[in-house]
mmCIF file of C-alpha atoms in Angstrom:
data_model
loop_
_atom_site.group_PDB
_atom_site.id
_atom_site.type_symbol
_atom_site.label_atom_id
_atom_site.label_comp_id
_atom_site.label_asym_id
_atom_site.label_seq_id
_atom_site.Cartn_x
_atom_site.Cartn_y
_atom_site.Cartn_z
ATOM 1 C CA MET A 1 35.936 -67.509 114.914
ATOM 2 C CA ARG A 2 38.431 -66.548 112.213
ATOM 3 C CA ILE A 3 41.953 -66.858 111.075
ATOM 4 C CA HIS A 4 43.326 -64.326 108.229
ATOM 5 C CA ASN A 5 46.908 -65.268 107.289
ATOM 6 C CA ASN A 6 48.756 -62.275 106.014
ATOM 7 C CA ASN A 7 52.252 -63.420 104.285
ATOM 8 C CA GLY A 8 52.847 -66.009 106.279
ATOM 9 C CA LYS A 9 52.067 -63.954 110.004
ATOM 10 C CA VAL A 10 48.891 -65.588 111.151
ATOM 11 C CA GLU A 11 45.986 -63.748 112.449
ATOM 12 C CA ILE A 12 44.178 -65.979 115.143
ATOM 13 C CA TYR A 13 40.605 -64.110 116.453
ATOM 14 C CA THR A 14 38.656 -66.814 119.768
ATOM 15 C CA PRO A 15 36.171 -65.617 121.728
ATOM 16 C CA TYR A 16 38.602 -65.071 125.307
ATOM 17 C CA ASN A 17 39.141 -68.584 126.925
ATOM 18 C CA LYS A 18 41.870 -68.896 129.275
ATOM 19 C CA GLU A 19 42.513 -72.491 128.929
ATOM 20 C CA PHE A 20 43.016 -71.481 124.659
ATOM 21 C CA VAL A 21 45.449 -68.262 126.289
ATOM 22 C CA GLN A 22 47.237 -71.252 128.466
ATOM 23 C CA LYS A 23 47.501 -73.490 125.224
ATOM 24 C CA ILE A 24 48.419 -70.862 122.269
ATOM 25 C CA LYS A 25 51.359 -69.469 124.658
ATOM 26 C CA GLY A 26 52.896 -73.237 124.011
ATOM 27 C CA ILE A 27 53.840 -71.813 120.254
ATOM 28 C CA GLY A 28 57.364 -70.432 120.876
ATOM 29 C CA GLU A 29 56.216 -67.097 118.454
ATOM 30 C CA ALA A 30 52.742 -66.664 120.131
ATOM 31 C CA ARG A 31 52.125 -62.701 120.249
ATOM 32 C CA TRP A 32 48.803 -60.808 121.989
ATOM 33 C CA ASN A 33 48.590 -57.526 119.626
ATOM 34 C CA GLY A 34 45.709 -56.377 121.814
ATOM 35 C CA LYS A 35 42.859 -57.388 119.171
ATOM 36 C CA CYS A 36 44.435 -61.284 118.540
ATOM 37 C CA TRP A 37 47.007 -63.962 118.869
ATOM 38 C CA ILE A 38 49.448 -63.906 116.268
ATOM 39 C CA ILE A 39 51.644 -66.341 114.779
ATOM 40 C CA ASN A 40 53.695 -67.986 111.985
ATOM 41 C CA GLU A 41 52.258 -69.755 109.425
ATOM 42 C CA GLU A 42 54.011 -72.729 109.669
ATOM 43 C CA ASN A 43 52.346 -73.462 113.260
ATOM 44 C CA LEU A 44 48.339 -72.897 111.460
ATOM 45 C CA ASP A 45 48.086 -76.801 112.231
ATOM 46 C CA VAL A 46 48.738 -76.253 115.665
ATOM 47 C CA ALA A 47 46.538 -73.526 116.430
ATOM 48 C CA ARG A 48 43.830 -75.231 114.717
ATOM 49 C CA LYS A 49 44.061 -78.278 116.568
ATOM 50 C CA ILE A 50 44.289 -75.899 120.486
ATOM 51 C CA MET A 51 40.821 -74.271 118.853
ATOM 52 C CA ARG A 52 39.460 -77.913 118.486
ATOM 53 C CA ASP A 53 40.648 -78.887 121.907
ATOM 54 C CA VAL A 54 39.209 -75.732 123.613
ATOM 55 C CA PHE A 55 37.039 -74.937 121.723
ATOM 56 C CA GLY A 56 35.718 -78.159 119.377
ATOM 57 C CA TYR A 57 36.433 -76.324 116.295
ATOM 58 C CA SER A 58 38.265 -74.830 114.055
ATOM 59 C CA ASP A 59 37.954 -71.587 111.543
ATOM 60 C CA ILE A 60 37.879 -74.263 109.164
ATOM 61 C CA GLU A 61 35.148 -76.549 110.646
ATOM 62 C CA ALA A 62 31.242 -76.199 110.908
ATOM 63 C CA ASN A 63 30.146 -75.214 114.317
ATOM 64 C CA GLU A 64 27.448 -77.259 115.085
ATOM 65 C CA THR A 65 25.637 -76.381 118.322
ATOM 66 C CA VAL A 66 22.815 -77.650 121.271
ATOM 67 C CA SER A 67 20.942 -75.805 123.920
ATOM 68 C CA VAL A 68 20.617 -77.681 127.102
ATOM 69 C CA GLU A 69 19.141 -76.882 130.476
ATOM 70 C CA VAL A 70 21.127 -77.161 133.886
ATOM 71 C CA ILE A 71 19.663 -77.859 137.155
ATOM 72 C CA THR A 72 22.869 -76.909 139.670
ATOM 73 C CA LYS A 73 22.733 -79.666 142.419
ATOM 74 C CA GLU A 74 24.875 -78.043 145.046
ATOM 75 C CA GLU A 75 26.376 -74.587 144.794
ATOM 76 C CA VAL A 76 29.246 -74.683 142.866
ATOM 77 C CA ASN A 77 32.129 -71.910 143.417
ATOM 78 C CA GLU A 78 35.208 -70.533 141.715
ATOM 79 C CA HIS A 79 37.635 -68.259 143.836
ATOM 80 C CA THR A 80 38.899 -65.470 142.575
ATOM 81 C CA ALA A 81 37.995 -66.972 138.723
ATOM 82 C CA ASP A 82 34.526 -67.763 136.911
ATOM 83 C CA VAL A 83 32.142 -70.600 137.238
ATOM 84 C CA VAL A 84 32.314 -71.855 133.803
ATOM 85 C CA LEU A 85 30.209 -74.941 132.600
ATOM 86 C CA LEU A 86 30.475 -76.276 128.410
ATOM 87 C CA GLY A 87 32.320 -73.669 127.725
ATOM 88 C CA LYS A 88 29.655 -71.078 128.898
ATOM 89 C CA VAL A 89 30.373 -68.166 132.015
ATOM 90 C CA LEU A 90 27.827 -69.294 134.427
ATOM 91 C CA SER A 91 28.936 -66.572 137.111
ATOM 92 C CA HIS A 92 31.253 -63.828 136.586
ATOM 93 C CA ALA A 93 32.362 -61.752 139.424
ATOM 94 C CA THR A 94 35.281 -59.499 140.469
ATOM 95 C CA GLY A 95 34.806 -58.971 143.797
ATOM 96 C CA ARG A 96 32.781 -60.143 147.146
ATOM 97 C CA ASP A 97 30.534 -57.661 146.302
ATOM 98 C CA SER A 98 30.092 -56.990 142.952
ATOM 99 C CA GLY A 99 27.965 -59.513 142.287
ATOM 100 C CA GLY A 100 27.560 -62.417 139.595
ATOM 101 C CA TYR A 101 27.058 -62.296 136.232
ATOM 102 C CA PRO A 102 25.914 -64.224 133.581
ATOM 103 C CA GLY A 103 28.047 -64.541 130.009
ATOM 104 C CA GLU A 104 26.828 -64.208 126.917
ATOM 105 C CA ASP A 105 24.215 -67.074 125.743
ATOM 106 C CA VAL A 106 23.419 -67.754 129.517
ATOM 107 C CA ALA A 107 19.837 -67.383 130.802
ATOM 108 C CA TYR A 108 19.166 -68.092 134.665
ATOM 109 C CA VAL A 109 15.101 -69.532 135.205
ATOM 110 C CA LYS A 110 15.799 -69.680 138.295
ATOM 111 C CA GLY A 111 18.250 -68.616 140.758
ATOM 112 C CA LYS A 112 20.932 -65.970 139.987
ATOM 113 C CA ALA A 113 25.094 -65.985 139.865
ATOM 114 C CA GLU A 114 26.499 -64.664 142.479
ATOM 115 C CA SER A 115 28.797 -63.070 144.401
ATOM 116 C CA GLY A 116 30.406 -63.856 147.798
ATOM 117 C CA GLY A 117 33.764 -64.656 149.909
ATOM 118 C CA SER A 118 36.089 -62.195 151.385
ATOM 119 C CA ARG A 119 37.395 -58.926 149.926
ATOM 120 C CA ASN A 120 40.542 -60.370 148.739
ATOM 121 C CA ASN A 121 39.189 -64.095 148.618
ATOM 122 C CA TRP A 122 36.133 -63.413 146.530
ATOM 123 C CA ILE A 123 34.644 -66.168 144.543
ATOM 124 C CA SER A 124 31.675 -66.215 141.815
ATOM 125 C CA ILE A 125 28.481 -68.487 142.805
ATOM 126 C CA VAL A 126 26.090 -70.778 141.023
ATOM 127 C CA PRO A 127 23.354 -71.468 143.655
ATOM 128 C CA GLU A 128 21.731 -74.811 144.398
ATOM 129 C CA ASN A 129 18.790 -76.039 142.836
ATOM 130 C CA SER A 130 19.353 -73.052 140.328
ATOM 131 C CA LYS A 131 17.484 -73.514 137.051
ATOM 132 C CA ILE A 132 19.872 -72.216 133.826
ATOM 133 C CA ILE A 133 19.859 -72.825 130.192
ATOM 134 C CA LEU A 134 22.764 -72.283 127.966
ATOM 135 C CA ARG A 135 22.772 -71.723 123.914
ATOM 136 C CA ASN A 136 24.675 -71.856 120.899
ATOM 137 C CA VAL A 137 27.094 -75.268 123.308
ATOM 138 C CA ASN A 138 29.547 -76.859 121.141
ATOM 139 C CA LYS A 139 28.394 -80.103 120.304
ATOM 140 C CA ASN A 140 31.705 -81.541 120.112
ATOM 141 C CA ILE A 141 32.326 -80.202 123.789
ATOM 142 C CA TYR A 142 29.031 -81.237 124.805
ATOM 143 C CA ASP A 143 29.292 -85.029 123.644
ATOM 144 C CA LYS A 144 32.804 -85.547 125.190
ATOM 145 C CA TYR A 145 31.427 -83.713 128.366
ATOM 146 C CA MET A 146 28.786 -86.312 128.922
ATOM 147 C CA GLN A 147 30.959 -89.115 128.547
ATOM 148 C CA ASN A 148 32.240 -87.414 131.991
ATOM 149 C CA PRO A 149 29.986 -85.313 133.281
ATOM 150 C CA ASP A 150 29.984 -83.442 136.546
ATOM 151 C CA GLU A 151 27.893 -84.861 139.498
ATOM 152 C CA ARG A 152 27.207 -80.956 140.635
ATOM 153 C CA TYR A 153 24.638 -80.225 137.676
ATOM 154 C CA GLU A 154 21.692 -81.733 136.259
ATOM 155 C CA ILE A 155 22.213 -81.681 132.415
ATOM 156 C CA HIS A 156 18.781 -82.213 129.702
ATOM 157 C CA LEU A 157 19.831 -81.342 125.938
ATOM 158 C CA ILE A 158 16.593 -79.006 124.672
ATOM 159 C CA GLU A 159 15.735 -79.905 121.151
ATOM 160 C CA ASN A 160 17.149 -77.143 118.896
ATOM 161 C CA LYS A 161 15.488 -75.037 115.541
ATOM 162 C CA VAL A 162 17.241 -74.098 112.500
ATOM 163 C CA ASN A 163 19.260 -71.638 113.047
ATOM 164 C CA LYS A 164 19.164 -69.265 109.775
ATOM 165 C CA LYS A 165 22.112 -66.995 111.094
ATOM 166 C CA GLN A 166 24.654 -69.584 111.657
ATOM 167 C CA LEU A 167 23.796 -71.126 108.173
ATOM 168 C CA GLN A 168 24.999 -68.164 106.596
ATOM 169 C CA GLN A 169 28.157 -67.787 108.814
ATOM 170 C CA GLU A 170 28.834 -71.387 108.131
ATOM 171 C CA LYS A 171 28.343 -70.668 104.235
ATOM 172 C CA GLU A 172 30.677 -67.071 104.426
ATOM 173 C CA ARG A 173 33.551 -69.110 106.555
ATOM 174 C CA LEU A 174 33.627 -72.143 104.098
ATOM 175 C CA LEU A 175 33.342 -69.722 101.411
ATOM 176 C CA GLU A 176 36.423 -68.185 103.081
ATOM 177 C CA ARG A 177 38.323 -71.009 103.433
ATOM 178 C CA ILE A 178 37.986 -72.347 99.606
ATOM 179 C CA ALA A 179 39.628 -68.818 98.952
ATOM 180 C CA GLU A 180 42.410 -70.155 101.042
ATOM 181 C CA ILE A 181 43.032 -73.329 99.672
ATOM 182 C CA ASP A 182 42.421 -71.641 95.535
ATOM 183 C CA GLU A 183 45.425 -69.091 97.443
ATOM 184 C CA LEU A 184 47.489 -72.132 98.586
ATOM 185 C CA LEU A 185 46.914 -73.869 95.155
ATOM 186 C CA SER A 186 48.097 -70.929 92.938
ATOM 187 C CA LYS A 187 51.216 -71.125 95.059
ATOM 188 C CA THR A 188 52.062 -74.735 94.489
ATOM 189 C CA GLU A 189 51.331 -74.555 90.339
#
């Protein structure tokens, strides 16, 4: 995720998330330009709060992640929508016969994403007893979820190793933020 301030108009780049779209539309001037959301600079703090609520972090904070193993205790399905857990798409279908597809950072060890239902009322399905590995789950989202877990899932934390790429991305994000702060400070002098 990143934010670019372009002369008072802020460009917000995030992964697609239905909840984020609903919440960012609560900022009156928020507009989608086909690549990113654009808002006025005055509402940047509000946008960052929405990012934290939905994704567990914003562009100026570290995205500490964990990996988890998920076992489904029963079939989990969503009517004309994706099955999502901890911000990760477990099953994405586009119709009854489309089949289901896992999202990014999702790997089935046992079972597979499926689709079903009727032609007009299709569903995305994760079968009972599926075993799924989720990588790069935001730790804040994981911690919040574990306070009130969904009974349909059994979740186990997997030990993470140091991710050099992730650390490099965090360094770049922090350097961009320092440049942003320097610019703001120079305007106030």
